[in-house]
Amino acid sequence: MKIVGVGHYAPPRVVTNHDLESWLDTTDDWITTRTGMKRRHWASEEEATSDLATAAASAALVHAGMRAQEIDCFIVATVTPDYYFPATACLVASKLGVTDKPAFDIGIACSGFIYGLTVASGLIRSGVYQRVMLIGAETLSKILDKHDRSTAILFGDGAGAVILQRSAEDSFLASDLGADGSRPELLYAEGSGARRPLDHAALDAKVHLIHMQGRETFKLAVQRMVDATGSVLKKANLAKADVTFLVPHQANRRIIDAMARYLDLPDEKVVVNISEYGNTSAASIPMALSETVRAGLVKPEDLIVFVAFGGGLSWGAVAWRWTA
Ligand code: UT7
C-alpha cells in the first residue's frame, strides 16, 4: 500500500506562551526551554474533534484528487472523541457525505496514528479494503485543566489525515508496537469512564481532565521511542543511516532531541513542528507528515520512520518507504 493524499487542519485560535502567562504562574522562557513550544491552537466552543478531523480529511481528498465515496473505510485515532459513543469516525464519514461505509476509532492516545497505520496495513495488504482514510484528531484543550501549569501549557488541538491505497509498490516496511498498562496513572484522564463514572464529587476533583507525571513519562518516552525505532529498522533490515526523515510524536523538543542524539540523526532529518502546535497526541504525526509532504520535501524512495509514545503506556514505530 501507499499514501496517495495527506491533509491537516488546526483551529484558528492561537494561544501563545505569553497568553498563558496571563493566567498561569509560568513564563515564555520556561515553556520554550523546557518544551520547545511557543504556540498551540485551541478549538472554539463550537468545534469538536469530528470537525477538525473532517477538515483534515477533506484536505487529503483534494490532495489525492479523490471523492469521499471512493474511500472503503474510515479510521479516527483519538482520545478526545465527540461523544463517549458513537465513534467519531462515524460522524466524520457522514460529514464527508458517506453513510454506508465502515468507520471506527482507535483510542490509544499519542500512539494512535502508529497503531492506525499498522491496522490499516493489515486491512489493505490482506485485500479487505482498497482505500482507507486514517485520521489522527484531537481537541485536548477540552480535557485540559487550564489552571494546572504542568499540563495546560503542553497540549493543543489539530488533525492530520492520510489516504492509504492498495498498490503494487509497498510503502509499509515494518511495524513495532508495544503497551504496558500496569501504570495508567502516569498519563491519563481517570474520570468519566466505567472505573470512575462522572458525578459531582468526580467533577469537583477534576478527574475528567488530563493528569500526567511528567518527569517519569519523559524518561520512558525517550527509552521506548529509541528502542521502537531500533526494532523497526531491524525488522526492515535497515540501518540508522538509511533514515531520510524521522517523524516523531511531538511531546517535548527535549525528548525529540535526546532521541535524535541516540539515533545519530542530524537536525535536518528530524521533523519538528512542536513550536507551532504543542502536543496534539494522535494528530501530531500525521500533521507533521502532511506539512512535510506539502512543502515538497519528501521524495520517492525516502525512508520515513514514524515513532510515538504516550498514554497506555503505549508506543510504536513504523518504517515507511515513500512512493510517488
Ligand atoms: O504525549 C505523551 C508523552 N508525553 C510526554 O512524554 C511528556 C513528558 N514530560 C515532559 O515533557 C516534561 O516532564 C514536562 C514538560 C511536563 C515538565 O518538564 P520537566 O523539566 O520534567 O519539569 P518538572 O516537572 O521536573 O518540574 C521542574 C520545575 C518544578 O518546580 P520545582 O519543584 O523544581 O520548584 C515545577 O513545579 O518546574 C516547575 N514547573 C513549571 N514552572 C514554570 C512545572 N511546570 C511549569 C510551568 N512553568 N509551566
PDB file of N, CA and C and ligand atoms in Angstrom, residues 25-27 30-31 34-35 110 149-150 153-155 187 212 214-215 217-218 221 249 251-252 254-255 279 309-311, ligand 1:
ATOM      1  N   ASP A  25       1.045  30.683  36.524  1.00  0.00           N
ATOM      2  CA  ASP A  25       2.344  31.034  37.091  1.00  0.00           C
ATOM      3  C   ASP A  25       3.425  30.356  36.242  1.00  0.00           C
ATOM      4  N   THR A  26       3.656  30.921  35.060  1.00  0.00           N
ATOM      5  CA  THR A  26       4.634  30.350  34.132  1.00  0.00           C
ATOM      6  C   THR A  26       5.246  31.478  33.308  1.00  0.00           C
ATOM      7  N   THR A  27       6.265  31.142  32.512  1.00  0.00           N
ATOM      8  CA  THR A  27       6.882  32.172  31.661  1.00  0.00           C
ATOM      9  C   THR A  27       7.131  31.600  30.269  1.00  0.00           C
ATOM     10  N   TRP A  30      10.380  29.642  30.372  1.00  0.00           N
ATOM     11  CA  TRP A  30      10.321  28.281  30.936  1.00  0.00           C
ATOM     12  C   TRP A  30       9.727  27.333  29.899  1.00  0.00           C
ATOM     13  N   ILE A  31       8.619  27.730  29.300  1.00  0.00           N
ATOM     14  CA  ILE A  31       7.934  26.827  28.362  1.00  0.00           C
ATOM     15  C   ILE A  31       8.833  26.558  27.149  1.00  0.00           C
ATOM     16  N   ARG A  34      11.978  24.386  28.308  1.00  0.00           N
ATOM     17  CA  ARG A  34      11.656  23.039  28.825  1.00  0.00           C
ATOM     18  C   ARG A  34      10.886  22.197  27.827  1.00  0.00           C
ATOM     19  N   THR A  35      10.236  22.828  26.809  1.00  0.00           N
ATOM     20  CA  THR A  35       9.392  22.034  25.900  1.00  0.00           C
ATOM     21  C   THR A  35       9.612  22.315  24.416  1.00  0.00           C
ATOM     22  N   CYS A 110      -1.343   8.992  22.249  1.00  0.00           N
ATOM     23  CA  CYS A 110      -0.360   9.561  21.316  1.00  0.00           C
ATOM     24  C   CYS A 110       0.157   8.534  20.308  1.00  0.00           C
ATOM     25  N   ARG A 149      -0.484  24.298  35.638  1.00  0.00           N
ATOM     26  CA  ARG A 149       0.585  24.747  34.728  1.00  0.00           C
ATOM     27  C   ARG A 149       1.424  23.579  34.195  1.00  0.00           C
ATOM     28  N   SER A 150       1.365  22.423  34.887  1.00  0.00           N
ATOM     29  CA  SER A 150       2.197  21.311  34.425  1.00  0.00           C
ATOM     30  C   SER A 150       1.608  20.627  33.195  1.00  0.00           C
ATOM     31  N   ILE A 153       0.038  24.006  29.581  1.00  0.00           N
ATOM     32  CA  ILE A 153       0.936  24.602  28.582  1.00  0.00           C
ATOM     33  C   ILE A 153       1.267  23.654  27.435  1.00  0.00           C
ATOM     34  N   LEU A 154       1.016  22.352  27.668  1.00  0.00           N
ATOM     35  CA  LEU A 154       1.594  21.347  26.774  1.00  0.00           C
ATOM     36  C   LEU A 154       0.744  20.990  25.561  1.00  0.00           C
ATOM     37  N   PHE A 155      -0.577  20.990  25.766  1.00  0.00           N
ATOM     38  CA  PHE A 155      -1.417  20.319  24.774  1.00  0.00           C
ATOM     39  C   PHE A 155      -2.159  21.283  23.849  1.00  0.00           C
ATOM     40  N   LEU A 187      -0.126   8.849  32.906  1.00  0.00           N
ATOM     41  CA  LEU A 187      -0.696   9.792  31.930  1.00  0.00           C
ATOM     42  C   LEU A 187      -2.111   9.345  31.613  1.00  0.00           C
ATOM     43  N   MET A 212      -0.794  14.056  34.415  1.00  0.00           N
ATOM     44  CA  MET A 212       0.438  13.422  33.932  1.00  0.00           C
ATOM     45  C   MET A 212       1.552  13.572  34.957  1.00  0.00           C
ATOM     46  N   GLY A 214       5.001  14.048  34.684  1.00  0.00           N
ATOM     47  CA  GLY A 214       5.819  14.444  33.534  1.00  0.00           C
ATOM     48  C   GLY A 214       7.216  13.865  33.520  1.00  0.00           C
ATOM     49  N   ARG A 215       7.902  13.949  34.680  1.00  0.00           N
ATOM     50  CA  ARG A 215       9.317  13.569  34.672  1.00  0.00           C
ATOM     51  C   ARG A 215       9.501  12.085  34.342  1.00  0.00           C
ATOM     52  N   THR A 217       7.306  10.128  32.803  1.00  0.00           N
ATOM     53  CA  THR A 217       6.859   9.883  31.429  1.00  0.00           C
ATOM     54  C   THR A 217       7.966  10.263  30.444  1.00  0.00           C
ATOM     55  N   PHE A 218       8.637  11.343  30.732  1.00  0.00           N
ATOM     56  CA  PHE A 218       9.725  11.833  29.870  1.00  0.00           C
ATOM     57  C   PHE A 218      10.787  10.743  29.673  1.00  0.00           C
ATOM     58  N   ALA A 221       9.555   7.848  27.670  1.00  0.00           N
ATOM     59  CA  ALA A 221       9.302   8.225  26.276  1.00  0.00           C
ATOM     60  C   ALA A 221      10.579   8.085  25.449  1.00  0.00           C
ATOM     61  N   HIS A 249       6.363  11.678  17.373  1.00  0.00           N
ATOM     62  CA  HIS A 249       5.307  12.344  18.124  1.00  0.00           C
ATOM     63  C   HIS A 249       5.913  13.581  18.793  1.00  0.00           C
ATOM     64  N   ALA A 251       5.916  15.616  21.656  1.00  0.00           N
ATOM     65  CA  ALA A 251       5.529  15.789  23.061  1.00  0.00           C
ATOM     66  C   ALA A 251       6.411  16.812  23.757  1.00  0.00           C
ATOM     67  N   ASN A 252       7.684  16.831  23.389  1.00  0.00           N
ATOM     68  CA  ASN A 252       8.629  17.739  24.029  1.00  0.00           C
ATOM     69  C   ASN A 252       9.869  17.816  23.149  1.00  0.00           C
ATOM     70  N   ARG A 254      12.801  18.453  23.925  1.00  0.00           N
ATOM     71  CA  ARG A 254      13.955  17.790  24.548  1.00  0.00           C
ATOM     72  C   ARG A 254      13.889  16.269  24.369  1.00  0.00           C
ATOM     73  N   ILE A 255      12.687  15.709  24.350  1.00  0.00           N
ATOM     74  CA  ILE A 255      12.546  14.264  24.091  1.00  0.00           C
ATOM     75  C   ILE A 255      13.011  13.963  22.666  1.00  0.00           C
ATOM     76  N   ASN A 279       1.659  19.664  21.907  1.00  0.00           N
ATOM     77  CA  ASN A 279       1.423  18.220  21.831  1.00  0.00           C
ATOM     78  C   ASN A 279      -0.034  17.983  21.431  1.00  0.00           C
ATOM     79  N   PHE A 309       5.040   7.712  21.484  1.00  0.00           N
ATOM     80  CA  PHE A 309       4.927   7.175  22.847  1.00  0.00           C
ATOM     81  C   PHE A 309       3.856   7.981  23.563  1.00  0.00           C
ATOM     82  N   GLY A 310       3.063   7.316  24.393  1.00  0.00           N
ATOM     83  CA  GLY A 310       2.059   8.088  25.129  1.00  0.00           C
ATOM     84  C   GLY A 310       1.259   7.245  26.095  1.00  0.00           C
ATOM     85  N   GLY A 311       0.069   7.751  26.422  1.00  0.00           N
ATOM     86  CA  GLY A 311      -0.792   7.116  27.419  1.00  0.00           C
ATOM     87  C   GLY A 311      -1.032   5.658  27.092  1.00  0.00           C
TER      88      GLY A 311
HETATM   89  O1  UT7 B   1       2.448  12.864  24.754  1.00  0.00           O
HETATM   90  C1  UT7 B   1       2.691  11.777  25.594  1.00  0.00           C
HETATM   91  C2  UT7 B   1       4.015  11.778  26.181  1.00  0.00           C
HETATM   92  N1  UT7 B   1       4.230  12.958  26.964  1.00  0.00           N
HETATM   93  C3  UT7 B   1       5.436  13.220  27.360  1.00  0.00           C
HETATM   94  O2  UT7 B   1       6.301  12.459  27.024  1.00  0.00           O
HETATM   95  C4  UT7 B   1       5.686  14.412  28.238  1.00  0.00           C
HETATM   96  C5  UT7 B   1       6.881  14.131  29.100  1.00  0.00           C
HETATM   97  N2  UT7 B   1       7.216  15.128  30.096  1.00  0.00           N
HETATM   98  C6  UT7 B   1       7.658  16.373  29.802  1.00  0.00           C
HETATM   99  O3  UT7 B   1       7.678  16.785  28.662  1.00  0.00           O
HETATM  100  C7  UT7 B   1       8.214  17.203  30.938  1.00  0.00           C
HETATM  101  O4  UT7 B   1       8.374  16.391  32.070  1.00  0.00           O
HETATM  102  C8  UT7 B   1       7.372  18.453  31.306  1.00  0.00           C
HETATM  103  C9  UT7 B   1       7.483  19.491  30.207  1.00  0.00           C
HETATM  104  C10 UT7 B   1       5.940  18.038  31.531  1.00  0.00           C
HETATM  105  C11 UT7 B   1       7.919  19.080  32.580  1.00  0.00           C
HETATM  106  O5  UT7 B   1       9.287  19.415  32.416  1.00  0.00           O
HETATM  107  P1  UT7 B   1      10.371  18.967  33.497  1.00  0.00           P
HETATM  108  O6  UT7 B   1      11.651  19.514  33.062  1.00  0.00           O
HETATM  109  O7  UT7 B   1      10.265  17.473  33.659  1.00  0.00           O
HETATM  110  O8  UT7 B   1       9.869  19.741  34.779  1.00  0.00           O
HETATM  111  P2  UT7 B   1       9.453  19.155  36.197  1.00  0.00           P
HETATM  112  O9  UT7 B   1       8.089  18.556  36.136  1.00  0.00           O
HETATM  113  O10 UT7 B   1      10.560  18.317  36.731  1.00  0.00           O
HETATM  114  O11 UT7 B   1       9.379  20.499  37.023  1.00  0.00           O
HETATM  115  C12 UT7 B   1      10.532  21.291  37.268  1.00  0.00           C
HETATM  116  C13 UT7 B   1      10.116  22.560  37.977  1.00  0.00           C
HETATM  117  C14 UT7 B   1       9.184  22.313  39.148  1.00  0.00           C
HETATM  118  O12 UT7 B   1       9.484  23.269  40.147  1.00  0.00           O
HETATM  119  P3  UT7 B   1      10.373  22.869  41.427  1.00  0.00           P
HETATM  120  O13 UT7 B   1       9.610  21.765  42.090  1.00  0.00           O
HETATM  121  O14 UT7 B   1      11.687  22.423  40.883  1.00  0.00           O
HETATM  122  O15 UT7 B   1      10.413  24.145  42.197  1.00  0.00           O
HETATM  123  C15 UT7 B   1       7.815  22.585  38.597  1.00  0.00           C
HETATM  124  O16 UT7 B   1       6.907  22.990  39.577  1.00  0.00           O
HETATM  125  O17 UT7 B   1       9.371  23.381  37.058  1.00  0.00           O
HETATM  126  C16 UT7 B   1       8.109  23.727  37.645  1.00  0.00           C
HETATM  127  N3  UT7 B   1       7.131  23.844  36.578  1.00  0.00           N
HETATM  128  C17 UT7 B   1       6.903  24.980  35.911  1.00  0.00           C
HETATM  129  N4  UT7 B   1       7.444  26.221  36.045  1.00  0.00           N
HETATM  130  C18 UT7 B   1       7.002  27.173  35.200  1.00  0.00           C
HETATM  131  C19 UT7 B   1       6.315  22.867  36.061  1.00  0.00           C
HETATM  132  N5  UT7 B   1       5.564  23.391  35.083  1.00  0.00           N
HETATM  133  C20 UT7 B   1       5.915  24.700  34.985  1.00  0.00           C
HETATM  134  C21 UT7 B   1       5.489  25.736  34.137  1.00  0.00           C
HETATM  135  N6  UT7 B   1       6.054  26.948  34.293  1.00  0.00           N
HETATM  136  N7  UT7 B   1       4.535  25.578  33.200  1.00  0.00           N
END
